[in-house]
Amino acid sequence: MSFISEIGSSPLNGKVLGGTETHASHSAAQSAGGQDQSGSFSQIFAAALQRSTQSDLSSAYASFGYQSAGRMTDPAATMEGLLQSAMGSGEISEIETALFMLCSLMQSGGDNGFNPVLDILATLLSGLKTGKDELKKSVLGSEFSPYVLSVIDTGVFKSPIPPVLSETGAAIVPEEAWKPVSPAFVSNETDRSPERLRQVIDQFGVETSIRYQPYKRGGDTYCNIFLWDVTSALGCEIPHFVDPDTGLPRRYPDIKGAVELNAVATEDWLVRYGPKFGWREVNALTAQNYANQGKPAVTTAGDIGHVQVVCPSGDYNYDPVRGVTVAQSGARNTGYAYLSGVYSGSVMNKVRYFVHE
């Protein structure tokens, strides 16, 4: 069994680091000037972050009751040994565990050696009832490199990569499919309505834009690109480029080592990684209801390699015979169609639906 599956939500104890044993006699809540800050997650983190930024990692360890034999030269190996040796003691809380790993990740430079702990961190932090927003603000306002901060933002907080907004009043839609669009209209979980969703979809001109024109280079179509563009503007990106090891979104020009997702791989990503980014699988009725409320909903048909955006229906109802209403790029580009106008009945039965808040 791997250390990731073994740790679950077990907290760390204060036993091993660099071969030195020490008892965790001081909690992180007492690390800043000896004052009890246990009621404020953001204050606990701020103290640890300051130590990690201003000196080496040993100071951050000390703030959690650890002592280091020296500077950590192999962060990933030390972290694995620490986790394996520290399970089950209950001496340090889950919050402190998360902070400890986060400080280690930031100090390491965000190297790939820490990819395995991203999901652990995300799980720990997702269970917090208070303090998560303050923590995120503290992290993203720190002086670590943009690369490290982006790793933490997308890998730990599961934040979408925000699009660069157009300042012209109209979306900037490059012909090159690998380049991100710059939308003029965006939406997020606090700004959903059917009118806004329609506005976000329509700005890209799927029926006329050369970006989505099929067969420009042979047998190429661009359903996955249109899906990427719309969901990015909706603040819930279904990415085109991802890290092959973690599934984290990547964005041009930072795509060295990334893989591109075609329509089939996009469905695989939604199934494997989608829940970590707020996507969940539903039935057709739920997908249409979400779109009718202005919430993101998409379809996939992995067998034939096609994806679509579910859009608000004209009468705000769901027709089980004609299916959901969609906007799509593909062999046929359309801003509005019933699913039955795109697929045969046998294919419609294989379509999968995913929604986001």
mmCIF file of N, CA and C in Angstrom, residues 17-20 57-59 61-62 66-72:
data_model
loop_
_atom_site.group_PDB
_atom_site.id
_atom_site.type_symbol
_atom_site.label_atom_id
_atom_site.label_comp_id
_atom_site.label_asym_id
_atom_site.label_seq_id
_atom_site.Cartn_x
_atom_site.Cartn_y
_atom_site.Cartn_z
ATOM 1 N N LEU A 17 12.578 13.624 11.310
ATOM 2 C CA LEU A 17 12.972 14.527 10.246
ATOM 3 C C LEU A 17 14.478 14.595 10.246
ATOM 4 N N GLY A 18 15.103 14.194 9.162
ATOM 5 C CA GLY A 18 16.551 14.236 9.061
ATOM 6 C C GLY A 18 17.236 13.409 10.132
ATOM 7 N N GLY A 19 16.589 12.359 10.612
ATOM 8 C CA GLY A 19 17.199 11.470 11.593
ATOM 9 C C GLY A 19 17.107 11.969 13.016
ATOM 10 N N THR A 20 16.444 13.078 13.258
ATOM 11 C CA THR A 20 16.361 13.638 14.605
ATOM 12 C C THR A 20 14.985 13.398 15.178
ATOM 13 N N LEU A 57 13.667 25.935 5.239
ATOM 14 C CA LEU A 57 12.517 25.155 5.643
ATOM 15 C C LEU A 57 12.576 24.707 7.091
ATOM 16 N N SER A 58 13.767 24.645 7.661
ATOM 17 C CA SER A 58 13.879 24.194 9.045
ATOM 18 C C SER A 58 13.096 25.099 9.986
ATOM 19 N N SER A 59 13.021 26.398 9.663
ATOM 20 C CA SER A 59 12.236 27.309 10.495
ATOM 21 C C SER A 59 10.752 26.988 10.405
ATOM 22 N N TYR A 61 9.574 24.023 9.743
ATOM 23 C CA TYR A 61 9.412 22.796 10.520
ATOM 24 C C TYR A 61 9.309 23.121 12.009
ATOM 25 N N ALA A 62 10.186 24.025 12.468
ATOM 26 C CA ALA A 62 10.209 24.350 13.889
ATOM 27 C C ALA A 62 8.870 24.910 14.341
ATOM 28 N N TYR A 66 8.895 20.568 14.949
ATOM 29 C CA TYR A 66 9.910 19.676 14.409
ATOM 30 C C TYR A 66 11.275 20.342 14.492
ATOM 31 N N GLN A 67 12.318 19.534 14.491
ATOM 32 C CA GLN A 67 13.676 20.050 14.387
ATOM 33 C C GLN A 67 14.358 19.343 13.234
ATOM 34 N N SER A 68 15.099 20.087 12.444
ATOM 35 C CA SER A 68 15.753 19.520 11.271
ATOM 36 C C SER A 68 17.241 19.377 11.508
ATOM 37 N N ALA A 69 17.815 18.301 10.981
ATOM 38 C CA ALA A 69 19.261 18.112 11.063
ATOM 39 C C ALA A 69 19.974 18.998 10.057
ATOM 40 N N GLY A 70 19.263 19.654 9.223
ATOM 41 C CA GLY A 70 19.857 20.523 8.211
ATOM 42 C C GLY A 70 18.838 20.842 7.147
ATOM 43 N N ARG A 71 19.244 21.558 6.151
ATOM 44 C CA ARG A 71 18.348 21.917 5.064
ATOM 45 C C ARG A 71 17.890 20.677 4.311
ATOM 46 N N MET A 72 16.640 20.644 3.916
ATOM 47 C CA MET A 72 16.120 19.468 3.246
ATOM 48 C C MET A 72 16.589 19.461 1.800
#
